[in-house]
Coordinates of C-alpha atoms and ligand atoms in Angstrom, one line a residue:
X1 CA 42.2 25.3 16.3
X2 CA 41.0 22.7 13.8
X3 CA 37.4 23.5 11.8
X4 CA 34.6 22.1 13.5
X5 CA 33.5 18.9 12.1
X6 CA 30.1 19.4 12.0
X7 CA 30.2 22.6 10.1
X8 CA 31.2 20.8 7.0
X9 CA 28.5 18.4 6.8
X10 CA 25.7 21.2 7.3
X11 CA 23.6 21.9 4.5
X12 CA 23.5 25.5 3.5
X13 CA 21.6 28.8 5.4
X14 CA 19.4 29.9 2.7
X15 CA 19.1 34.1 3.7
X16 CA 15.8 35.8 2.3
X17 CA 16.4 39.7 2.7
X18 CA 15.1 42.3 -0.1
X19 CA 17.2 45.0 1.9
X20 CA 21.2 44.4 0.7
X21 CA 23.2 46.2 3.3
X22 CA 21.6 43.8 6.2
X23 CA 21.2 40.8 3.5
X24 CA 25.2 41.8 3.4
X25 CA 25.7 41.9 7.2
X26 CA 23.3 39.1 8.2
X27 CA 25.6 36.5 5.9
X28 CA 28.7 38.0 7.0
X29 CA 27.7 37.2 10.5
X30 CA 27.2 33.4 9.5
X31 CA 30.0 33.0 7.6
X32 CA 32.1 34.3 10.4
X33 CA 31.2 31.3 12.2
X34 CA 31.6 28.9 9.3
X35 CA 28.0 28.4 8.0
X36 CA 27.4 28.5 4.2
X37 CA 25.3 31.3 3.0
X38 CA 22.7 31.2 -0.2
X39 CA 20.9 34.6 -1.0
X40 CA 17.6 35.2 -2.3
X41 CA 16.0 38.6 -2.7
X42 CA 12.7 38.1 -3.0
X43 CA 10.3 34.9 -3.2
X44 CA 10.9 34.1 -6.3
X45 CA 14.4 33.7 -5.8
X46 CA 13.9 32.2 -2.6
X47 CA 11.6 29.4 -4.1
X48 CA 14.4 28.5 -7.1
X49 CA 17.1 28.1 -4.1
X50 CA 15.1 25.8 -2.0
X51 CA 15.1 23.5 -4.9
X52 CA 18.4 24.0 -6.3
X53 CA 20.6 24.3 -2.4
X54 CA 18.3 22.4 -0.8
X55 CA 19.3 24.5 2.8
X56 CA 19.0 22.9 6.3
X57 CA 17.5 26.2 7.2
X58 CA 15.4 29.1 5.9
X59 CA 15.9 32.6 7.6
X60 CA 13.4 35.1 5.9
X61 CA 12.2 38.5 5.8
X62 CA 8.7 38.1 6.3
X63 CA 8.0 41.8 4.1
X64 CA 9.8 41.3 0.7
X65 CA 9.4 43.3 -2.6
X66 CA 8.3 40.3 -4.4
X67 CA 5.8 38.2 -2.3
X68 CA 6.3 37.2 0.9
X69 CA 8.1 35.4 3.7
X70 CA 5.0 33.2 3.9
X71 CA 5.0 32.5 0.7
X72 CA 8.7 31.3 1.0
X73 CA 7.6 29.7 4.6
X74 CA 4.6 27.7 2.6
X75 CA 7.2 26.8 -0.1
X76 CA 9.9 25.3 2.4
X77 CA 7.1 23.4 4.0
X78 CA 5.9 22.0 0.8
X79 CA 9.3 20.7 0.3
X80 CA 9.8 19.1 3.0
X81 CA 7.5 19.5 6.0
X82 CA 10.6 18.9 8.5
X83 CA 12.7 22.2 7.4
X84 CA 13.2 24.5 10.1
X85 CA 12.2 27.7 8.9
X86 CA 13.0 31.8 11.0
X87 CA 11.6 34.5 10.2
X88 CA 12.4 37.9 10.4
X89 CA 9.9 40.7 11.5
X90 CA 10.0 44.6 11.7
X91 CA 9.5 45.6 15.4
X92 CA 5.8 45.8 16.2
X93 CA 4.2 43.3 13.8
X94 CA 4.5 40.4 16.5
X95 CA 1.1 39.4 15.1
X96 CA 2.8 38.3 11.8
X97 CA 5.1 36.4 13.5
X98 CA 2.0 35.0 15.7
X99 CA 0.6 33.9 12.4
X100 CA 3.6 32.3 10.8
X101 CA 4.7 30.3 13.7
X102 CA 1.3 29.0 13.0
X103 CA 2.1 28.4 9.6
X104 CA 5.1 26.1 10.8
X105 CA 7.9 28.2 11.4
X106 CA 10.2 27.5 14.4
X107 CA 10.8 30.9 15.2
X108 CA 11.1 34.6 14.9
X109 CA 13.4 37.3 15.2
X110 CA 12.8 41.0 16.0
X111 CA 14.6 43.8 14.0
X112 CA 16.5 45.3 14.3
X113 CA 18.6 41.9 14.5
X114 CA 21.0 40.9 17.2
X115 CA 23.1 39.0 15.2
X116 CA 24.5 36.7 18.9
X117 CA 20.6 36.1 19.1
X118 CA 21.0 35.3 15.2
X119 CA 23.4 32.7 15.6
X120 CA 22.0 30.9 18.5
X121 CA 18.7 30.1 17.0
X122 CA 20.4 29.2 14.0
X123 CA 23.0 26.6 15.7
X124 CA 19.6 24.9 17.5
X125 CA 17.7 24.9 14.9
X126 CA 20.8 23.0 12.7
X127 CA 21.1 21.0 15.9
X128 CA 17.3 19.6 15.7
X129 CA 17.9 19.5 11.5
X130 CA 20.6 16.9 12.5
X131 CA 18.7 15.1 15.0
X132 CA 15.2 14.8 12.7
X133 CA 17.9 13.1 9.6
X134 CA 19.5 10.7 12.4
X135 CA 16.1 9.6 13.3
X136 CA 14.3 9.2 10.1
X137 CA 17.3 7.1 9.6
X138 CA 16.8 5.3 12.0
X139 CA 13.5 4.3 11.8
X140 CA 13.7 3.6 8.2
X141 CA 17.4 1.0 9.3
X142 CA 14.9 -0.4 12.1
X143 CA 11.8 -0.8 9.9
X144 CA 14.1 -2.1 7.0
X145 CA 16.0 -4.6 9.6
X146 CA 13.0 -5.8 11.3
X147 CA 11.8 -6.7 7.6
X148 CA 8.7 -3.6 7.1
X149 CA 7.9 -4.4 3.7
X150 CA 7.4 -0.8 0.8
X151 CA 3.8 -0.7 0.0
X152 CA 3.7 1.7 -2.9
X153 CA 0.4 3.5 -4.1
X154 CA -1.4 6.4 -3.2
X155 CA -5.0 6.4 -4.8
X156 CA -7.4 7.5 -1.8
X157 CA -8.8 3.4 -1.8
X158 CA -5.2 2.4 -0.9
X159 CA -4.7 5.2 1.5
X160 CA -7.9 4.4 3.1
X161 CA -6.6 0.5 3.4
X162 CA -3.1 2.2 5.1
X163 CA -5.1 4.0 7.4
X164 CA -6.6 0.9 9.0
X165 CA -3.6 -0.9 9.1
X166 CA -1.9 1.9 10.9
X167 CA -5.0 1.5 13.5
X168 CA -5.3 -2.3 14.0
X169 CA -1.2 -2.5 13.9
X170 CA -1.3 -0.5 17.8
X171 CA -4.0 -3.4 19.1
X172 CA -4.1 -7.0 19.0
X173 CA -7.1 -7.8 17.3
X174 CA -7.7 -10.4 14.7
X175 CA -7.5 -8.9 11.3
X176 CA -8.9 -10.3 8.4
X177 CA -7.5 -9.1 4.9
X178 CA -10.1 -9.7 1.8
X179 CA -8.9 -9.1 -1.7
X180 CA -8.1 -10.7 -5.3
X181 CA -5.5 -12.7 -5.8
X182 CA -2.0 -10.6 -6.2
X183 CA -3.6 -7.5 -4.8
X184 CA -0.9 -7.9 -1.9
X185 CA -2.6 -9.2 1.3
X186 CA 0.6 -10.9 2.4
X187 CA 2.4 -7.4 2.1
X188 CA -0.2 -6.0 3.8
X189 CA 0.3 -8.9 6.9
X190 CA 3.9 -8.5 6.8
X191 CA 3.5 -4.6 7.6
X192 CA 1.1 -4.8 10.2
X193 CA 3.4 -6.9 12.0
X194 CA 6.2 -5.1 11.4
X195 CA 4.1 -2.1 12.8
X196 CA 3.0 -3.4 15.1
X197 CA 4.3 -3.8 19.0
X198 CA 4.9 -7.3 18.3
X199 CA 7.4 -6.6 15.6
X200 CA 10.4 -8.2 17.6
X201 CA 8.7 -11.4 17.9
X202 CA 8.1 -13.5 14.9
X203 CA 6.3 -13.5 11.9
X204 CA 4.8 -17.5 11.0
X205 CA 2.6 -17.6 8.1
X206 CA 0.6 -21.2 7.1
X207 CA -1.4 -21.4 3.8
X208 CA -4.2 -23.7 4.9
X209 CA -4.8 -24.0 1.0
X210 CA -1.4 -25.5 0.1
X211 CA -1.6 -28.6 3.2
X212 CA -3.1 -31.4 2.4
X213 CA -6.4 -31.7 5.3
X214 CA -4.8 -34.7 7.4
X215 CA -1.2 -32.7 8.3
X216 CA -2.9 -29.3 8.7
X217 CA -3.5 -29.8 12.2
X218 CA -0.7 -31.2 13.1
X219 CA 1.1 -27.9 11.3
X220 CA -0.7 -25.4 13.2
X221 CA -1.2 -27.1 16.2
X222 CA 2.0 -29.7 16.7
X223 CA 2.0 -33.1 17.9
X224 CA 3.7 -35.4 20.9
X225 CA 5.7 -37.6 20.1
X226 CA 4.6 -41.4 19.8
X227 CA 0.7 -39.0 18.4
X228 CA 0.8 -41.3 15.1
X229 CA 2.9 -43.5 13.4
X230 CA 6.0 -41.9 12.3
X231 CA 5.6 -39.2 15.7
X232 CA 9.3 -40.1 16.4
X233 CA 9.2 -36.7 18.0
X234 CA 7.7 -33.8 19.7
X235 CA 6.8 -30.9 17.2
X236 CA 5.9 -27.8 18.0
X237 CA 3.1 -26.1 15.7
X238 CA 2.9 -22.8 14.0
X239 CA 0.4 -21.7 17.1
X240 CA 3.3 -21.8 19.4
X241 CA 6.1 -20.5 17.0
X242 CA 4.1 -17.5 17.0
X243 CA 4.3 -16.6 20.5
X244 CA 4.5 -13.1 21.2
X245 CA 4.4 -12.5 17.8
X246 CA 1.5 -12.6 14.6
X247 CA 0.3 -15.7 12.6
X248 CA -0.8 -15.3 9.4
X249 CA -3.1 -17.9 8.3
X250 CA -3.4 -17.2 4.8
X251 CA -6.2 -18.6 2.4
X252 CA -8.6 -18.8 5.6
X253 CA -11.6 -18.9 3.1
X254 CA -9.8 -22.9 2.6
X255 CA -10.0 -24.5 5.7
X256 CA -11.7 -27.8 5.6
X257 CA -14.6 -27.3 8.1
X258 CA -13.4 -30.2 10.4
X259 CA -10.9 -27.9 11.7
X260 CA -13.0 -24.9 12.1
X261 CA -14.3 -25.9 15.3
X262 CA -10.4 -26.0 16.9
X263 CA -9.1 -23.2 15.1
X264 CA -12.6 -20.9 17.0
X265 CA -11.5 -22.4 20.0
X266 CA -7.5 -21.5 19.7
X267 CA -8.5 -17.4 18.6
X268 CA -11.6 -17.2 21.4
X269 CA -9.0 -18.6 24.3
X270 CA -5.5 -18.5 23.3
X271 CA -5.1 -22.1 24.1
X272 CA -5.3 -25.4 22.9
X273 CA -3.4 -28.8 22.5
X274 CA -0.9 -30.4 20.5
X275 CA -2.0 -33.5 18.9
X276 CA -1.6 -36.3 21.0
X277 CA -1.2 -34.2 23.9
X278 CA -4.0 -33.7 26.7
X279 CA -2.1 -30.6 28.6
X280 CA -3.5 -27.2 27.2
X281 CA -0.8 -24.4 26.0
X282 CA -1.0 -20.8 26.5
X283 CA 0.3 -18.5 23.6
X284 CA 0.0 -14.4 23.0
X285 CA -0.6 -14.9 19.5
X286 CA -2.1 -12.0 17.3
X287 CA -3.8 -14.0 13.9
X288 CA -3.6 -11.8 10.7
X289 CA -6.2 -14.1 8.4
X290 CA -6.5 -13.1 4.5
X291 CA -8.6 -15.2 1.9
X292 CA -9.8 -14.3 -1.5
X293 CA -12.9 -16.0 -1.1
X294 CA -16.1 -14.3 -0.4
X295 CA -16.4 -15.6 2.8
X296 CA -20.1 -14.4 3.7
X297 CA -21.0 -16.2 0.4
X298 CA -19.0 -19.3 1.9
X299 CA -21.4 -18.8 5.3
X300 CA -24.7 -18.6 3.0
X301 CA -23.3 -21.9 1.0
X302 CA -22.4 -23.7 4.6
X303 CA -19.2 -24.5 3.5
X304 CA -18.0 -21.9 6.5
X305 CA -19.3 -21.7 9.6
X306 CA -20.4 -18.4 10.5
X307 CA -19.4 -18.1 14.9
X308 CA -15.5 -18.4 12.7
X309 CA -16.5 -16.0 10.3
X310 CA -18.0 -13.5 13.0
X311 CA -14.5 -14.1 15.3
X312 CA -12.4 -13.5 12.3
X313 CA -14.2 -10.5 11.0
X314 CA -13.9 -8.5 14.0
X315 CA -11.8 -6.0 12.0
X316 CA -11.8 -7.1 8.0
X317 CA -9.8 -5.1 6.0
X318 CA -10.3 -5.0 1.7
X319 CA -7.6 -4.6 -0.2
X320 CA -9.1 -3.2 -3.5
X321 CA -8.4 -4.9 -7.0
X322 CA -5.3 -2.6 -9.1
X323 CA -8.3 -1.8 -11.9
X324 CA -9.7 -0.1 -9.3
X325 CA -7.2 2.7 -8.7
X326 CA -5.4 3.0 -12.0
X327 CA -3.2 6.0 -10.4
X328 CA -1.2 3.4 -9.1
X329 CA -0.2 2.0 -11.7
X330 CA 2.6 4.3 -13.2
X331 CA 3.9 4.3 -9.6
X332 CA 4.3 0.8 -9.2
X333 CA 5.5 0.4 -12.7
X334 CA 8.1 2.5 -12.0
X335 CA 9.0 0.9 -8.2
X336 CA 9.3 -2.4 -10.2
X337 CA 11.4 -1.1 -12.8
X338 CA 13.9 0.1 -10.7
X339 CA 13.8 -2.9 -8.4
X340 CA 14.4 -5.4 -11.6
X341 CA 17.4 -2.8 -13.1
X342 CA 19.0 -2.6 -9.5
X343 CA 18.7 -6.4 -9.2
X344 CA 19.9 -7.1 -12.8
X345 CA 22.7 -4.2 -12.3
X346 CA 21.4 -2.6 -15.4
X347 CA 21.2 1.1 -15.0
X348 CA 17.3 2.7 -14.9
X349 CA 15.2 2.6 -17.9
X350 CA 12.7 4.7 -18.7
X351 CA 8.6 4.5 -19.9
X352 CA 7.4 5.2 -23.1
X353 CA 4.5 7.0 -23.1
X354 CA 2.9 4.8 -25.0
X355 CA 3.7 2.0 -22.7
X356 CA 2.4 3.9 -19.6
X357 CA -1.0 4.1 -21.6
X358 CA -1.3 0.5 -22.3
X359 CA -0.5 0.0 -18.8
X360 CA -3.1 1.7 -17.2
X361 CA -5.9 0.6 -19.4
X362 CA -5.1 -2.5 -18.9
X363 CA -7.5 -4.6 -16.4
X364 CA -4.8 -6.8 -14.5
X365 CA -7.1 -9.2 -13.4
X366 CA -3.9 -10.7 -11.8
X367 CA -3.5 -7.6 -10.0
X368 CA 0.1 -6.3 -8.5
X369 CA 2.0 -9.6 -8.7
X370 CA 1.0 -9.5 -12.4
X371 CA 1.8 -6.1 -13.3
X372 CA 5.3 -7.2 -11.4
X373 CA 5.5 -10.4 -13.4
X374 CA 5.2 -8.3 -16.9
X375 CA 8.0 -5.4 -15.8
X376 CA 10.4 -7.9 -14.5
X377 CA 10.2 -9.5 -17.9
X378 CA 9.6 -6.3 -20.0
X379 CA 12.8 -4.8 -18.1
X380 CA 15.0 -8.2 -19.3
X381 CA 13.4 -7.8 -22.7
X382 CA 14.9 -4.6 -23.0
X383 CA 18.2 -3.4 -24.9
X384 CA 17.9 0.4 -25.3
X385 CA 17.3 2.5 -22.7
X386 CA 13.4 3.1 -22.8
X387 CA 11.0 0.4 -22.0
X388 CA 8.2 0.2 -25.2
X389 CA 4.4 -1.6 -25.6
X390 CA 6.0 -4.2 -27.6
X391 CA 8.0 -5.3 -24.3
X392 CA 5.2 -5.5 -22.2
X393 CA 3.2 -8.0 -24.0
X394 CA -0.2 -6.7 -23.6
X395 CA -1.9 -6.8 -26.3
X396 CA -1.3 -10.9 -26.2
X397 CA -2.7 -10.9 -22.6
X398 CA -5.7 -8.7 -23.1
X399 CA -6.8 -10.8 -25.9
X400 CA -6.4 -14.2 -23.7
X401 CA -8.0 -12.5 -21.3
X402 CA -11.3 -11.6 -23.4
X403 CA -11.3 -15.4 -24.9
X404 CA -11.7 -16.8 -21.9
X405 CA -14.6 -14.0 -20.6
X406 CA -16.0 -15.0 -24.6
X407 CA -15.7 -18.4 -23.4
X408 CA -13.9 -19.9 -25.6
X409 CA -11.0 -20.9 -22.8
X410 CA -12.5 -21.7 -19.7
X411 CA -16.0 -20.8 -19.1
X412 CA -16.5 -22.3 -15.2
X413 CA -13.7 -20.0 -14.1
X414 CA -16.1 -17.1 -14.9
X415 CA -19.1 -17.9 -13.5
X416 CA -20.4 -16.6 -10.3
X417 CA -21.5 -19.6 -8.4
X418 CA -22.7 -17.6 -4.6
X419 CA -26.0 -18.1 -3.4
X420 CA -28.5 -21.3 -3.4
X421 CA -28.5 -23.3 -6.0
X422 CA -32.1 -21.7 -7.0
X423 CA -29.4 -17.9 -7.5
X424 CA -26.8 -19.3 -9.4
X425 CA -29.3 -21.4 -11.8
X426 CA -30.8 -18.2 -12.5
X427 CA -28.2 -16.4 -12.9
X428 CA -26.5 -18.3 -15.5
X429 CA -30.1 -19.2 -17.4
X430 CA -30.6 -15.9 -17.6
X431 CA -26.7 -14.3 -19.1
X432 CA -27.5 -17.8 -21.8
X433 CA -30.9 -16.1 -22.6
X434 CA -29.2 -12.8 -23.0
X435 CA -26.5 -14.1 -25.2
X436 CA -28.7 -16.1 -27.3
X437 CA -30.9 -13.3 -27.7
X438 CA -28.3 -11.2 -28.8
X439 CA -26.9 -13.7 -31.2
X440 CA -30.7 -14.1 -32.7
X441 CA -31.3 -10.2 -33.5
X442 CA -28.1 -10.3 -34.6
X443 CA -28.5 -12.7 -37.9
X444 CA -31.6 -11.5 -38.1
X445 CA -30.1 -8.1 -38.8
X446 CA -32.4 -6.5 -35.7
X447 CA -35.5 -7.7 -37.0
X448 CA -37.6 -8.9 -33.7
X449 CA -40.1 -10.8 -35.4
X450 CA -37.2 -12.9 -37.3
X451 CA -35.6 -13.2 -34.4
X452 CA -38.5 -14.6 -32.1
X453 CA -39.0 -17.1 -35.5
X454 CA -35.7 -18.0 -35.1
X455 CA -36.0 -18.9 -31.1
X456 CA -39.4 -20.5 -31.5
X457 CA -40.5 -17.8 -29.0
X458 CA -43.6 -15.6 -29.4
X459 CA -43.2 -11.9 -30.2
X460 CA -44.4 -10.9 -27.2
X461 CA -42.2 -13.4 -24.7
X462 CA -38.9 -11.9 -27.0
X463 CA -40.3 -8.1 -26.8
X464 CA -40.7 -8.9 -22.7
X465 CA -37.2 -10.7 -22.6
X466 CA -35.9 -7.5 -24.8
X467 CA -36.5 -4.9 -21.8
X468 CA -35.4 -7.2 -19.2
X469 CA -32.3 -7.5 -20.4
X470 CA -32.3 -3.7 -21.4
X471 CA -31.6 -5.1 -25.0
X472 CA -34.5 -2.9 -26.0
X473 CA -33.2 0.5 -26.1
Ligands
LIG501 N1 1.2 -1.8 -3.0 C1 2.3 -2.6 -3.3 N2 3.5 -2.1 -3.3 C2 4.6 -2.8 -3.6 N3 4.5 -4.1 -3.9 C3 3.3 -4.7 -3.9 C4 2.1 -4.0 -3.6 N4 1.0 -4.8 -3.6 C5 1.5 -6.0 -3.9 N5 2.9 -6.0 -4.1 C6 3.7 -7.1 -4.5 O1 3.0 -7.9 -5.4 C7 3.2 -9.3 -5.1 C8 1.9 -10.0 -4.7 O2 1.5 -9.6 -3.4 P1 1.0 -10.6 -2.3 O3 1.7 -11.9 -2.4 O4 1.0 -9.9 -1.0 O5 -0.5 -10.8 -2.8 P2 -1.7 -11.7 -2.2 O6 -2.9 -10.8 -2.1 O7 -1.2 -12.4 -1.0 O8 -1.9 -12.7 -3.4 P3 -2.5 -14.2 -3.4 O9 -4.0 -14.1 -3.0 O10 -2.3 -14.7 -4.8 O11 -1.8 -15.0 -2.3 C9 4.2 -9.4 -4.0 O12 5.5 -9.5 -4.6 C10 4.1 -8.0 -3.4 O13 5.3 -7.6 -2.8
LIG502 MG1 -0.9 -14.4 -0.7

């Protein structure tokens, strides 16, 4: 008779038993039917094997000389919350084996051991190791093949933003992603879809920033033919490509508000009409909308009108900004390196420490997409093996970036214009009083009443101005 097939492929038994002659018997038993055996005595041991073997199945003692089976239970769980773990229990203490079944193991065995009873449990719970790899597998071939995108990061903001995903992917609801540019609200689209039940169906994005006002509504809406000079024939819009699937209508926050009113009508009903045409369409479309506008300011300023806003906030996701979970940055560092390597067939390079540092203290105001910009070009930069600060280019970046908060690049881009007019006036009055100020007490070495001189203000105007600003203490 040939060896079974499967046997080969099977990862390792890993046998916890303090006691030799049944550690002896128990592996004899296995290996009679062609399993591989690794031996542990006590936790410890047990602990070391599970990293070092890496078994498709834990059978231990639960009373060892040094700890415990739950303690090797708990380990094996840690490691991978899928390993089928027995455990072995002295007759009468079903209540341990009550509790560690709780714990996560798959079963227990009463001493003294039948070793047929042994073997069984062991072949099924091999059997259900197999089937658990076959369809992680799977999944991850499905998710990869219908195009599931890696988000990467797991500071508790991020997590949180997961989280919602996960619940909006299982309805069809109109979500609205908010967030900095590069903070990945496209990524973030692309997996809700690919979550979703719709994932079969397609995927249309439109970037009502990037089409000019005059062919956007033709684009997401489609004309007849003969609907204006040049209509030489039907074309169907982005609305109707999506059927059955998700439109993502990216940069929301820039649609010009003569199109507000049709776009309302096509997310309230599902229906509207091509241009030119007077029949109405029917789609199932789900709309994913992402902007990195404020669009409540936008509301406030009337440049938005707010029945859109309230239909496309019914379930608004924010992405947060990277500065805002630095934890996340070594991980994606690293995800980028060895994307760029694998793409540029170079083997993996490493961090420097110091280069990790200067990486997470600095603020990426371009968020992921710039922290992927500066690896893709540190990681072509680099000869050795190690990837150092002078790769990344920091230093030059920071210092652009404080020029232009100092001004001395471009000022508008930094200023906050939300609110009435009567807001942002104030607003920016009062950070060039500050500044002045500041400037003032500072060539007048701290000297107040210099300073107030200086600014043709009196004393007590400066002195009031002083505490406003909290300049004072
Ligand atoms: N958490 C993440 N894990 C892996 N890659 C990410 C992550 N976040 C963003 N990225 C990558 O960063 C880049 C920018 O992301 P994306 O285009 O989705 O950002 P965005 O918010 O749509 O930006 P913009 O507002 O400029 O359009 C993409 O290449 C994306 O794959
Ligand atoms: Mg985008």
């Amino acid at each position: 008779m040939s060896a079974r097939p499967t046997r080969s492929v099977d990862p390792p038994i890993l046998l916890v038993e303090d006691k030799d002659s049944l550690r002896a018997m128990l592996r004899h038993a296995l290996e009679a039917q062609g399993h591989t055996v690794v031996e542990a005595r006590d936790q410890p041991e047990a602990a070391a094997a599970l990293r070092s073997a890496r078994p498709g199945v834990v059978l231990s003692d639960l009373r060892l000389t040094d700890g415990d089976g739950f303690g090797v239970l708990r380990a094996a769980k840690e490691l991978d919350p899928e390993l089928p773990v027995i455990v072995m229990t002295a007759f009468g203490s079903i209540q341990d084996a009550v509790s560690a079944m709780k714990e996560g193991a798959l079963d227990f065995l009463a001493k003294p051991v039948d070793p047929d009873h042994l073997l069984l449990m062991v072949e099924r719970a091999l059997a259900q190791r197999r089937l658990a790899t076959e369809n992680i597998l799977l999944k991850a071939e499905l998710a990869q093949r219908r195009g599931a995108p890696q988000i990467v990061g797991e500071d508790p903001k991020l997590t949180a933003v997961s989280v919602a995903l996960h619940r909006a992917a299982s309805t069809d609801t109109t979500v609205l992603l908010e967030g900095e540019s590069g903070t990945g609200k496209e990524l973030f689209a692309r997996a809700l879809h690919a979550l979703s039940a719709r994932a079969d169906g397609p995927f249309v994005a439109i970037n009502c920033a990037a089409i000019p006002e005059n062919l956007l509504e033709t684009e997401l809406f489609g004309h007849e033919k003969g609907a204006f000079t040049g209509a030489s024939a039907r074309k169907p819009g982005k609305f109707e490509l999506a059927h059955r699937g998700t439109l993502f209508l990216d940069e929301i926050g820039d649609l010009p508000l003569s199109l507000q009113p049709k776009i309302l009508r096509a997310l309230e009903e599902k229906r509207f009409e091509r241009v030119g045409g007077t029949i109405p369409l029917q789609v199932d479309v789900r709309v994913v909308a992402a902007t990195n506008r404020n669009l409540k300011a936008a509301v406030a300023a009337r440049q938005y009108r707010d029945d859109l806003y309230f239909r496309l906030s019914v379930f608004p996701i924010t992405i947060p900004p990277l500065r805002e979970r630095p934890d996340d940055i070594p991980m994606l560092a690293k995800y980028f390196i060895d994307r760029f390597c694998r793409d540029l067939n170079k083997k993996p390079l490493m961090l420097a420490p110091s280069a990790v540092e200067e990486l997470a203290s600095y603020p990426w105001p371009g968020n992921v997409r710039e922290l992927q910009n500066c690896i893709e070009r540190a990681v072509i930069l680099t000869d050795g093996d190690t990837i150092h600060s002078r790769h990344l280019n920091l230093s030059f970046r920071a210092a652009a970036a404080a020029a232009s908060v100092d001004g001395s690049a471009s000022p508008w881009a930094q200023i906050d214009l939300s609110g009435t007019l009567g807001d942002a006036t104030k607003r920016v009055v009062a950070e060039v009083e500050k500044r002045k100020i500041e400037q003032a007490l500072r060539e007048a070495n701290g000297n107040a009443g210099r300073a107030a001189e200086m600014l043709q203000v009196s004393y007590k105007t400066l002195t009031s101005k002083l505490r406003e600003y909290g300049l004072d203490a």
